[in-house]
Amino acid sequence: MIAKQYPAASPHDPIRELFPGVWWVHGSVRVGPGLSMNRNMLILAQKGELTLVNPVRLQDTELARLEQLGRVRHVLRLGDFHGMDDAFYIDRYGAEFWCQPGQETYKLPEPRHAITAATAPPLRNAQFFVFATATCPEAALLLRDHGLLITTDALQNHVDWSYCTLPTKLVLRMLGFHIGLLIGPPWRKRVTPKGGSLRGDFEKLLELDFDHLIAAHGGLLRGGAKAEVRRVVEATFG
């Protein structure tokens, strides 16, 4: 039998605690020759079980620390353009996989649980939000206990250009990225229906009660996140 091959671990920071029971890993991904950028994984703990959101493969020393935090029980993919490290954690720990139907970028693994607006997350006092208008699957996760909204590509808060090579920085700026909160420009272009708008999805998102935000790229927006999202939505669609 041929052993399954997984993408190697890319450079990343150590596991860092954001809130009680909430950790993150700020890492990297190679997106082309000479091109790399940052990406994040969230680690959520409840009753000794861990849920990984938008997984990033860890190097061995941090894998050992992850296992000290609890048992990896669930893997959540919130965006269609992420997923390269999902299978590594699912196979290593026998974790249950959650994602929206219709994944195209990484069609495997098959989900055990389909994420919809009506799906209950494997976490207490949490809620999925689905960008229903987007032509590619995209969701968010709200942790009500912390007022924390977890997004993927739809909303990104860039605090620096960490793990971005110089050519990547130039490309990102040409694509409309900048420091601060933004709606991902390539994501918006890719998932907006022809002749349509995503504004309605973002207005529904603003009905949620959150104060902090962290995405699959960038850093934590601590405090005032909802007001910032409202400002960005008006600036983008107004």
JSON list of N, CA and C in Angstrom, two decimals, residues 64-135:
[
{"chain": "A", "resi": 64, "resn": "ALA", "atom": "N", "xyz": [3.05, 18.61, 18.99]},
{"chain": "A", "resi": 64, "resn": "ALA", "atom": "CA", "xyz": [3.07, 18.06, 20.34]},
{"chain": "A", "resi": 64, "resn": "ALA", "atom": "C", "xyz": [2.35, 18.99, 21.31]},
{"chain": "A", "resi": 65, "resn": "ARG", "atom": "N", "xyz": [2.52, 20.27, 21.14]},
{"chain": "A", "resi": 65, "resn": "ARG", "atom": "CA", "xyz": [1.82, 21.21, 22.01]},
{"chain": "A", "resi": 65, "resn": "ARG", "atom": "C", "xyz": [0.32, 21.19, 21.74]},
{"chain": "A", "resi": 66, "resn": "LEU", "atom": "N", "xyz": [-0.05, 21.07, 20.47]},
{"chain": "A", "resi": 66, "resn": "LEU", "atom": "CA", "xyz": [-1.47, 20.97, 20.12]},
{"chain": "A", "resi": 66, "resn": "LEU", "atom": "C", "xyz": [-2.11, 19.79, 20.85]},
{"chain": "A", "resi": 67, "resn": "GLU", "atom": "N", "xyz": [-1.43, 18.66, 20.86]},
{"chain": "A", "resi": 67, "resn": "GLU", "atom": "CA", "xyz": [-1.97, 17.46, 21.49]},
{"chain": "A", "resi": 67, "resn": "GLU", "atom": "C", "xyz": [-2.08, 17.62, 23.01]},
{"chain": "A", "resi": 68, "resn": "GLN", "atom": "N", "xyz": [-1.28, 18.50, 23.58]},
{"chain": "A", "resi": 68, "resn": "GLN", "atom": "CA", "xyz": [-1.41, 18.79, 25.01]},
{"chain": "A", "resi": 68, "resn": "GLN", "atom": "C", "xyz": [-2.66, 19.60, 25.32]},
{"chain": "A", "resi": 69, "resn": "LEU", "atom": "N", "xyz": [-3.15, 20.34, 24.32]},
{"chain": "A", "resi": 69, "resn": "LEU", "atom": "CA", "xyz": [-4.34, 21.17, 24.54]},
{"chain": "A", "resi": 69, "resn": "LEU", "atom": "C", "xyz": [-5.61, 20.33, 24.58]},
{"chain": "A", "resi": 70, "resn": "GLY", "atom": "N", "xyz": [-5.60, 19.17, 23.94]},
{"chain": "A", "resi": 70, "resn": "GLY", "atom": "CA", "xyz": [-6.78, 18.31, 23.91]},
{"chain": "A", "resi": 70, "resn": "GLY", "atom": "C", "xyz": [-6.77, 17.39, 22.72]},
{"chain": "A", "resi": 71, "resn": "ARG", "atom": "N", "xyz": [-7.86, 16.67, 22.52]},
{"chain": "A", "resi": 71, "resn": "ARG", "atom": "CA", "xyz": [-8.01, 15.74, 21.42]},
{"chain": "A", "resi": 71, "resn": "ARG", "atom": "C", "xyz": [-8.63, 16.46, 20.23]},
{"chain": "A", "resi": 72, "resn": "VAL", "atom": "N", "xyz": [-7.98, 16.35, 19.06]},
{"chain": "A", "resi": 72, "resn": "VAL", "atom": "CA", "xyz": [-8.52, 16.96, 17.84]},
{"chain": "A", "resi": 72, "resn": "VAL", "atom": "C", "xyz": [-9.74, 16.15, 17.40]},
{"chain": "A", "resi": 73, "resn": "ARG", "atom": "N", "xyz": [-10.91, 16.75, 17.52]},
{"chain": "A", "resi": 73, "resn": "ARG", "atom": "CA", "xyz": [-12.17, 16.03, 17.29]},
{"chain": "A", "resi": 73, "resn": "ARG", "atom": "C", "xyz": [-12.88, 16.49, 16.03]},
{"chain": "A", "resi": 74, "resn": "HIS", "atom": "N", "xyz": [-12.72, 17.79, 15.65]},
{"chain": "A", "resi": 74, "resn": "HIS", "atom": "CA", "xyz": [-13.43, 18.32, 14.50]},
{"chain": "A", "resi": 74, "resn": "HIS", "atom": "C", "xyz": [-12.50, 19.20, 13.66]},
{"chain": "A", "resi": 75, "resn": "VAL", "atom": "N", "xyz": [-12.71, 19.17, 12.35]},
{"chain": "A", "resi": 75, "resn": "VAL", "atom": "CA", "xyz": [-12.01, 20.03, 11.41]},
{"chain": "A", "resi": 75, "resn": "VAL", "atom": "C", "xyz": [-13.06, 20.80, 10.62]},
{"chain": "A", "resi": 76, "resn": "LEU", "atom": "N", "xyz": [-12.97, 22.15, 10.65]},
{"chain": "A", "resi": 76, "resn": "LEU", "atom": "CA", "xyz": [-13.94, 23.01, 9.96]},
{"chain": "A", "resi": 76, "resn": "LEU", "atom": "C", "xyz": [-13.25, 23.77, 8.84]},
{"chain": "A", "resi": 77, "resn": "ARG", "atom": "N", "xyz": [-13.77, 23.63, 7.63]},
{"chain": "A", "resi": 77, "resn": "ARG", "atom": "CA", "xyz": [-13.31, 24.45, 6.50]},
{"chain": "A", "resi": 77, "resn": "ARG", "atom": "C", "xyz": [-14.40, 25.48, 6.22]},
{"chain": "A", "resi": 78, "resn": "LEU", "atom": "N", "xyz": [-14.06, 26.76, 6.34]},
{"chain": "A", "resi": 78, "resn": "LEU", "atom": "CA", "xyz": [-15.05, 27.82, 6.16]},
{"chain": "A", "resi": 78, "resn": "LEU", "atom": "C", "xyz": [-15.01, 28.48, 4.79]},
{"chain": "A", "resi": 79, "resn": "GLY", "atom": "N", "xyz": [-14.02, 28.15, 3.98]},
{"chain": "A", "resi": 79, "resn": "GLY", "atom": "CA", "xyz": [-13.92, 28.78, 2.66]},
{"chain": "A", "resi": 79, "resn": "GLY", "atom": "C", "xyz": [-13.42, 27.82, 1.60]},
{"chain": "A", "resi": 80, "resn": "ASP", "atom": "N", "xyz": [-13.95, 27.93, 0.41]},
{"chain": "A", "resi": 80, "resn": "ASP", "atom": "CA", "xyz": [-13.63, 27.00, -0.67]},
{"chain": "A", "resi": 80, "resn": "ASP", "atom": "C", "xyz": [-12.17, 27.06, -1.09]},
{"chain": "A", "resi": 81, "resn": "PHE", "atom": "N", "xyz": [-11.50, 28.19, -0.91]},
{"chain": "A", "resi": 81, "resn": "PHE", "atom": "CA", "xyz": [-10.13, 28.32, -1.39]},
{"chain": "A", "resi": 81, "resn": "PHE", "atom": "C", "xyz": [-9.10, 27.85, -0.37]},
{"chain": "A", "resi": 82, "resn": "HIS", "atom": "N", "xyz": [-9.56, 27.30, 0.75]},
{"chain": "A", "resi": 82, "resn": "HIS", "atom": "CA", "xyz": [-8.68, 26.74, 1.77]},
{"chain": "A", "resi": 82, "resn": "HIS", "atom": "C", "xyz": [-8.96, 25.25, 1.90]},
{"chain": "A", "resi": 83, "resn": "GLY", "atom": "N", "xyz": [-8.01, 24.51, 2.46]},
{"chain": "A", "resi": 83, "resn": "GLY", "atom": "CA", "xyz": [-8.25, 23.09, 2.67]},
{"chain": "A", "resi": 83, "resn": "GLY", "atom": "C", "xyz": [-7.08, 22.18, 2.40]},
{"chain": "A", "resi": 84, "resn": "MET", "atom": "N", "xyz": [-5.92, 22.71, 2.05]},
{"chain": "A", "resi": 84, "resn": "MET", "atom": "CA", "xyz": [-4.79, 21.85, 1.69]},
{"chain": "A", "resi": 84, "resn": "MET", "atom": "C", "xyz": [-4.32, 20.96, 2.84]},
{"chain": "A", "resi": 85, "resn": "ASP", "atom": "N", "xyz": [-4.56, 21.37, 4.09]},
{"chain": "A", "resi": 85, "resn": "ASP", "atom": "CA", "xyz": [-4.08, 20.59, 5.23]},
{"chain": "A", "resi": 85, "resn": "ASP", "atom": "C", "xyz": [-5.20, 19.88, 5.99]},
{"chain": "A", "resi": 86, "resn": "ASP", "atom": "N", "xyz": [-6.40, 19.92, 5.45]},
{"chain": "A", "resi": 86, "resn": "ASP", "atom": "CA", "xyz": [-7.51, 19.27, 6.15]},
{"chain": "A", "resi": 86, "resn": "ASP", "atom": "C", "xyz": [-7.27, 17.77, 6.32]},
{"chain": "A", "resi": 87, "resn": "ALA", "atom": "N", "xyz": [-6.89, 17.09, 5.23]},
{"chain": "A", "resi": 87, "resn": "ALA", "atom": "CA", "xyz": [-6.76, 15.63, 5.26]},
{"chain": "A", "resi": 87, "resn": "ALA", "atom": "C", "xyz": [-5.70, 15.18, 6.27]},
{"chain": "A", "resi": 88, "resn": "PHE", "atom": "N", "xyz": [-4.64, 15.97, 6.43]},
{"chain": "A", "resi": 88, "resn": "PHE", "atom": "CA", "xyz": [-3.59, 15.61, 7.38]},
{"chain": "A", "resi": 88, "resn": "PHE", "atom": "C", "xyz": [-4.16, 15.43, 8.78]},
{"chain": "A", "resi": 89, "resn": "TYR", "atom": "N", "xyz": [-4.96, 16.39, 9.23]},
{"chain": "A", "resi": 89, "resn": "TYR", "atom": "CA", "xyz": [-5.51, 16.32, 10.59]},
{"chain": "A", "resi": 89, "resn": "TYR", "atom": "C", "xyz": [-6.64, 15.28, 10.69]},
{"chain": "A", "resi": 90, "resn": "ILE", "atom": "N", "xyz": [-7.44, 15.17, 9.64]},
{"chain": "A", "resi": 90, "resn": "ILE", "atom": "CA", "xyz": [-8.54, 14.20, 9.66]},
{"chain": "A", "resi": 90, "resn": "ILE", "atom": "C", "xyz": [-7.99, 12.78, 9.76]},
{"chain": "A", "resi": 91, "resn": "ASP", "atom": "N", "xyz": [-6.96, 12.49, 8.98]},
{"chain": "A", "resi": 91, "resn": "ASP", "atom": "CA", "xyz": [-6.38, 11.14, 8.99]},
{"chain": "A", "resi": 91, "resn": "ASP", "atom": "C", "xyz": [-5.56, 10.88, 10.25]},
{"chain": "A", "resi": 92, "resn": "ARG", "atom": "N", "xyz": [-4.83, 11.87, 10.71]},
{"chain": "A", "resi": 92, "resn": "ARG", "atom": "CA", "xyz": [-3.96, 11.67, 11.87]},
{"chain": "A", "resi": 92, "resn": "ARG", "atom": "C", "xyz": [-4.77, 11.45, 13.15]},
{"chain": "A", "resi": 93, "resn": "TYR", "atom": "N", "xyz": [-5.87, 12.17, 13.30]},
{"chain": "A", "resi": 93, "resn": "TYR", "atom": "CA", "xyz": [-6.61, 12.13, 14.55]},
{"chain": "A", "resi": 93, "resn": "TYR", "atom": "C", "xyz": [-8.01, 11.51, 14.42]},
{"chain": "A", "resi": 94, "resn": "GLY", "atom": "N", "xyz": [-8.38, 11.08, 13.21]},
{"chain": "A", "resi": 94, "resn": "GLY", "atom": "CA", "xyz": [-9.73, 10.55, 13.04]},
{"chain": "A", "resi": 94, "resn": "GLY", "atom": "C", "xyz": [-10.80, 11.59, 13.28]},
{"chain": "A", "resi": 95, "resn": "ALA", "atom": "N", "xyz": [-10.49, 12.85, 12.93]},
{"chain": "A", "resi": 95, "resn": "ALA", "atom": "CA", "xyz": [-11.41, 13.95, 13.20]},
{"chain": "A", "resi": 95, "resn": "ALA", "atom": "C", "xyz": [-12.58, 13.95, 12.22]},
{"chain": "A", "resi": 96, "resn": "GLU", "atom": "N", "xyz": [-13.70, 14.51, 12.65]},
{"chain": "A", "resi": 96, "resn": "GLU", "atom": "CA", "xyz": [-14.87, 14.67, 11.80]},
{"chain": "A", "resi": 96, "resn": "GLU", "atom": "C", "xyz": [-14.74, 15.97, 11.00]},
{"chain": "A", "resi": 97, "resn": "PHE", "atom": "N", "xyz": [-15.07, 15.88, 9.71]},
{"chain": "A", "resi": 97, "resn": "PHE", "atom": "CA", "xyz": [-14.85, 16.99, 8.79]},
{"chain": "A", "resi": 97, "resn": "PHE", "atom": "C", "xyz": [-16.16, 17.71, 8.48]},
{"chain": "A", "resi": 98, "resn": "TRP", "atom": "N", "xyz": [-16.10, 19.05, 8.57]},
{"chain": "A", "resi": 98, "resn": "TRP", "atom": "CA", "xyz": [-17.25, 19.92, 8.31]},
{"chain": "A", "resi": 98, "resn": "TRP", "atom": "C", "xyz": [-16.89, 20.90, 7.19]},
{"chain": "A", "resi": 99, "resn": "CYS", "atom": "N", "xyz": [-17.78, 21.04, 6.20]},
{"chain": "A", "resi": 99, "resn": "CYS", "atom": "CA", "xyz": [-17.63, 22.10, 5.20]},
{"chain": "A", "resi": 99, "resn": "CYS", "atom": "C", "xyz": [-18.96, 22.24, 4.46]},
{"chain": "A", "resi": 100, "resn": "GLN", "atom": "N", "xyz": [-19.07, 23.30, 3.66]},
{"chain": "A", "resi": 100, "resn": "GLN", "atom": "CA", "xyz": [-20.25, 23.48, 2.83]},
{"chain": "A", "resi": 100, "resn": "GLN", "atom": "C", "xyz": [-20.21, 22.53, 1.64]},
{"chain": "A", "resi": 101, "resn": "PRO", "atom": "N", "xyz": [-21.36, 22.16, 1.12]},
{"chain": "A", "resi": 101, "resn": "PRO", "atom": "CA", "xyz": [-21.38, 21.38, -0.12]},
{"chain": "A", "resi": 101, "resn": "PRO", "atom": "C", "xyz": [-20.82, 22.21, -1.27]},
{"chain": "A", "resi": 102, "resn": "GLY", "atom": "N", "xyz": [-20.40, 21.51, -2.34]},
{"chain": "A", "resi": 102, "resn": "GLY", "atom": "CA", "xyz": [-19.97, 22.19, -3.56]},
{"chain": "A", "resi": 102, "resn": "GLY", "atom": "C", "xyz": [-18.55, 22.69, -3.55]},
{"chain": "A", "resi": 103, "resn": "GLN", "atom": "N", "xyz": [-17.67, 22.09, -2.73]},
{"chain": "A", "resi": 103, "resn": "GLN", "atom": "CA", "xyz": [-16.27, 22.49, -2.70]},
{"chain": "A", "resi": 103, "resn": "GLN", "atom": "C", "xyz": [-15.62, 22.19, -4.05]},
{"chain": "A", "resi": 104, "resn": "GLU", "atom": "N", "xyz": [-14.84, 23.13, -4.57]},
{"chain": "A", "resi": 104, "resn": "GLU", "atom": "CA", "xyz": [-14.19, 22.96, -5.87]},
{"chain": "A", "resi": 104, "resn": "GLU", "atom": "C", "xyz": [-12.67, 22.94, -5.79]},
{"chain": "A", "resi": 105, "resn": "THR", "atom": "N", "xyz": [-12.09, 23.81, -4.95]},
{"chain": "A", "resi": 105, "resn": "THR", "atom": "CA", "xyz": [-10.62, 23.89, -4.89]},
{"chain": "A", "resi": 105, "resn": "THR", "atom": "C", "xyz": [-10.03, 22.61, -4.33]},
{"chain": "A", "resi": 106, "resn": "TYR", "atom": "N", "xyz": [-10.58, 22.11, -3.23]},
{"chain": "A", "resi": 106, "resn": "TYR", "atom": "CA", "xyz": [-10.17, 20.84, -2.63]},
{"chain": "A", "resi": 106, "resn": "TYR", "atom": "C", "xyz": [-11.44, 20.01, -2.47]},
{"chain": "A", "resi": 107, "resn": "LYS", "atom": "N", "xyz": [-11.71, 19.14, -3.43]},
{"chain": "A", "resi": 107, "resn": "LYS", "atom": "CA", "xyz": [-12.95, 18.37, -3.43]},
{"chain": "A", "resi": 107, "resn": "LYS", "atom": "C", "xyz": [-12.95, 17.26, -2.39]},
{"chain": "A", "resi": 108, "resn": "LEU", "atom": "N", "xyz": [-11.78, 16.87, -1.94]},
{"chain": "A", "resi": 108, "resn": "LEU", "atom": "CA", "xyz": [-11.65, 15.85, -0.90]},
{"chain": "A", "resi": 108, "resn": "LEU", "atom": "C", "xyz": [-10.95, 16.46, 0.30]},
{"chain": "A", "resi": 109, "resn": "PRO", "atom": "N", "xyz": [-11.20, 15.93, 1.49]},
{"chain": "A", "resi": 109, "resn": "PRO", "atom": "CA", "xyz": [-12.05, 14.80, 1.84]},
{"chain": "A", "resi": 109, "resn": "PRO", "atom": "C", "xyz": [-13.54, 15.14, 1.72]},
{"chain": "A", "resi": 110, "resn": "GLU", "atom": "N", "xyz": [-14.36, 14.11, 1.70]},
{"chain": "A", "resi": 110, "resn": "GLU", "atom": "CA", "xyz": [-15.80, 14.29, 1.74]},
{"chain": "A", "resi": 110, "resn": "GLU", "atom": "C", "xyz": [-16.21, 14.69, 3.15]},
{"chain": "A", "resi": 111, "resn": "PRO", "atom": "N", "xyz": [-17.09, 15.67, 3.29]},
{"chain": "A", "resi": 111, "resn": "PRO", "atom": "CA", "xyz": [-17.49, 16.08, 4.64]},
{"chain": "A", "resi": 111, "resn": "PRO", "atom": "C", "xyz": [-18.41, 15.06, 5.30]},
{"chain": "A", "resi": 112, "resn": "ARG", "atom": "N", "xyz": [-18.26, 14.93, 6.60]},
{"chain": "A", "resi": 112, "resn": "ARG", "atom": "CA", "xyz": [-19.21, 14.14, 7.38]},
{"chain": "A", "resi": 112, "resn": "ARG", "atom": "C", "xyz": [-20.39, 15.00, 7.79]},
{"chain": "A", "resi": 113, "resn": "HIS", "atom": "N", "xyz": [-20.13, 16.32, 7.90]},
{"chain": "A", "resi": 113, "resn": "HIS", "atom": "CA", "xyz": [-21.18, 17.26, 8.28]},
{"chain": "A", "resi": 113, "resn": "HIS", "atom": "C", "xyz": [-21.19, 18.40, 7.27]},
{"chain": "A", "resi": 114, "resn": "ALA", "atom": "N", "xyz": [-22.37, 18.72, 6.74]},
{"chain": "A", "resi": 114, "resn": "ALA", "atom": "CA", "xyz": [-22.52, 19.83, 5.80]},
{"chain": "A", "resi": 114, "resn": "ALA", "atom": "C", "xyz": [-22.83, 21.10, 6.56]},
{"chain": "A", "resi": 115, "resn": "ILE", "atom": "N", "xyz": [-22.05, 22.15, 6.30]},
{"chain": "A", "resi": 115, "resn": "ILE", "atom": "CA", "xyz": [-22.29, 23.45, 6.94]},
{"chain": "A", "resi": 115, "resn": "ILE", "atom": "C", "xyz": [-23.38, 24.19, 6.15]},
{"chain": "A", "resi": 116, "resn": "THR", "atom": "N", "xyz": [-24.44, 24.56, 6.85]},
{"chain": "A", "resi": 116, "resn": "THR", "atom": "CA", "xyz": [-25.48, 25.43, 6.30]},
{"chain": "A", "resi": 116, "resn": "THR", "atom": "C", "xyz": [-25.80, 26.48, 7.37]},
{"chain": "A", "resi": 117, "resn": "ALA", "atom": "N", "xyz": [-26.64, 27.42, 7.02]},
{"chain": "A", "resi": 117, "resn": "ALA", "atom": "CA", "xyz": [-27.03, 28.44, 7.99]},
{"chain": "A", "resi": 117, "resn": "ALA", "atom": "C", "xyz": [-27.79, 27.83, 9.16]},
{"chain": "A", "resi": 118, "resn": "ALA", "atom": "N", "xyz": [-28.39, 26.65, 8.94]},
{"chain": "A", "resi": 118, "resn": "ALA", "atom": "CA", "xyz": [-29.17, 26.00, 9.98]},
{"chain": "A", "resi": 118, "resn": "ALA", "atom": "C", "xyz": [-28.38, 24.95, 10.76]},
{"chain": "A", "resi": 119, "resn": "THR", "atom": "N", "xyz": [-27.15, 24.70, 10.35]},
{"chain": "A", "resi": 119, "resn": "THR", "atom": "CA", "xyz": [-26.34, 23.68, 11.02]},
{"chain": "A", "resi": 119, "resn": "THR", "atom": "C", "xyz": [-25.84, 24.17, 12.37]},
{"chain": "A", "resi": 120, "resn": "ALA", "atom": "N", "xyz": [-25.95, 23.33, 13.39]},
{"chain": "A", "resi": 120, "resn": "ALA", "atom": "CA", "xyz": [-25.40, 23.66, 14.70]},
{"chain": "A", "resi": 120, "resn": "ALA", "atom": "C", "xyz": [-23.93, 23.29, 14.72]},
{"chain": "A", "resi": 121, "resn": "PRO", "atom": "N", "xyz": [-23.03, 24.21, 15.02]},
{"chain": "A", "resi": 121, "resn": "PRO", "atom": "CA", "xyz": [-21.60, 23.89, 15.10]},
{"chain": "A", "resi": 121, "resn": "PRO", "atom": "C", "xyz": [-21.31, 22.93, 16.24]},
{"chain": "A", "resi": 122, "resn": "PRO", "atom": "N", "xyz": [-20.16, 22.28, 16.21]},
{"chain": "A", "resi": 122, "resn": "PRO", "atom": "CA", "xyz": [-19.78, 21.35, 17.29]},
{"chain": "A", "resi": 122, "resn": "PRO", "atom": "C", "xyz": [-19.22, 22.10, 18.50]},
{"chain": "A", "resi": 123, "resn": "LEU", "atom": "N", "xyz": [-19.78, 23.25, 18.81]},
{"chain": "A", "resi": 123, "resn": "LEU", "atom": "CA", "xyz": [-19.32, 24.12, 19.89]},
{"chain": "A", "resi": 123, "resn": "LEU", "atom": "C", "xyz": [-20.53, 24.76, 20.53]},
{"chain": "A", "resi": 124, "resn": "ARG", "atom": "N", "xyz": [-20.50, 24.90, 21.83]},
{"chain": "A", "resi": 124, "resn": "ARG", "atom": "CA", "xyz": [-21.63, 25.52, 22.51]},
{"chain": "A", "resi": 124, "resn": "ARG", "atom": "C", "xyz": [-21.64, 27.03, 22.23]},
{"chain": "A", "resi": 125, "resn": "ASN", "atom": "N", "xyz": [-22.86, 27.57, 22.19]},
{"chain": "A", "resi": 125, "resn": "ASN", "atom": "CA", "xyz": [-23.06, 29.02, 22.01]},
{"chain": "A", "resi": 125, "resn": "ASN", "atom": "C", "xyz": [-22.29, 29.56, 20.81]},
{"chain": "A", "resi": 126, "resn": "ALA", "atom": "N", "xyz": [-22.42, 28.84, 19.68]},
{"chain": "A", "resi": 126, "resn": "ALA", "atom": "CA", "xyz": [-21.75, 29.25, 18.44]},
{"chain": "A", "resi": 126, "resn": "ALA", "atom": "C", "xyz": [-22.76, 29.17, 17.30]},
{"chain": "A", "resi": 127, "resn": "GLN", "atom": "N", "xyz": [-22.43, 29.83, 16.20]},
{"chain": "A", "resi": 127, "resn": "GLN", "atom": "CA", "xyz": [-23.36, 29.90, 15.06]},
{"chain": "A", "resi": 127, "resn": "GLN", "atom": "C", "xyz": [-22.59, 30.01, 13.76]},
{"chain": "A", "resi": 128, "resn": "PHE", "atom": "N", "xyz": [-23.04, 29.25, 12.76]},
{"chain": "A", "resi": 128, "resn": "PHE", "atom": "CA", "xyz": [-22.50, 29.41, 11.41]},
{"chain": "A", "resi": 128, "resn": "PHE", "atom": "C", "xyz": [-23.25, 30.53, 10.69]},
{"chain": "A", "resi": 129, "resn": "PHE", "atom": "N", "xyz": [-22.52, 31.25, 9.86]},
{"chain": "A", "resi": 129, "resn": "PHE", "atom": "CA", "xyz": [-23.11, 32.21, 8.93]},
{"chain": "A", "resi": 129, "resn": "PHE", "atom": "C", "xyz": [-22.66, 31.83, 7.54]},
{"chain": "A", "resi": 130, "resn": "VAL", "atom": "N", "xyz": [-23.59, 31.78, 6.59]},
{"chain": "A", "resi": 130, "resn": "VAL", "atom": "CA", "xyz": [-23.26, 31.39, 5.22]},
{"chain": "A", "resi": 130, "resn": "VAL", "atom": "C", "xyz": [-23.48, 32.57, 4.28]},
{"chain": "A", "resi": 131, "resn": "PHE", "atom": "N", "xyz": [-22.50, 32.85, 3.43]},
{"chain": "A", "resi": 131, "resn": "PHE", "atom": "CA", "xyz": [-22.65, 33.87, 2.40]},
{"chain": "A", "resi": 131, "resn": "PHE", "atom": "C", "xyz": [-23.46, 33.24, 1.26]},
{"chain": "A", "resi": 132, "resn": "ALA", "atom": "N", "xyz": [-24.77, 33.39, 1.37]},
{"chain": "A", "resi": 132, "resn": "ALA", "atom": "CA", "xyz": [-25.70, 32.67, 0.50]},
{"chain": "A", "resi": 132, "resn": "ALA", "atom": "C", "xyz": [-25.63, 33.09, -0.95]},
{"chain": "A", "resi": 133, "resn": "THR", "atom": "N", "xyz": [-25.22, 34.32, -1.22]},
{"chain": "A", "resi": 133, "resn": "THR", "atom": "CA", "xyz": [-25.17, 34.84, -2.59]},
{"chain": "A", "resi": 133, "resn": "THR", "atom": "C", "xyz": [-23.90, 34.43, -3.31]},
{"chain": "A", "resi": 134, "resn": "ALA", "atom": "N", "xyz": [-22.83, 34.15, -2.58]},
{"chain": "A", "resi": 134, "resn": "ALA", "atom": "CA", "xyz": [-21.54, 33.85, -3.19]},
{"chain": "A", "resi": 134, "resn": "ALA", "atom": "C", "xyz": [-21.63, 32.60, -4.07]},
{"chain": "A", "resi": 135, "resn": "THR", "atom": "N", "xyz": [-20.95, 32.64, -5.20]},
{"chain": "A", "resi": 135, "resn": "THR", "atom": "CA", "xyz": [-20.99, 31.52, -6.13]},
{"chain": "A", "resi": 135, "resn": "THR", "atom": "C", "xyz": [-20.05, 30.38, -5.73]}
]
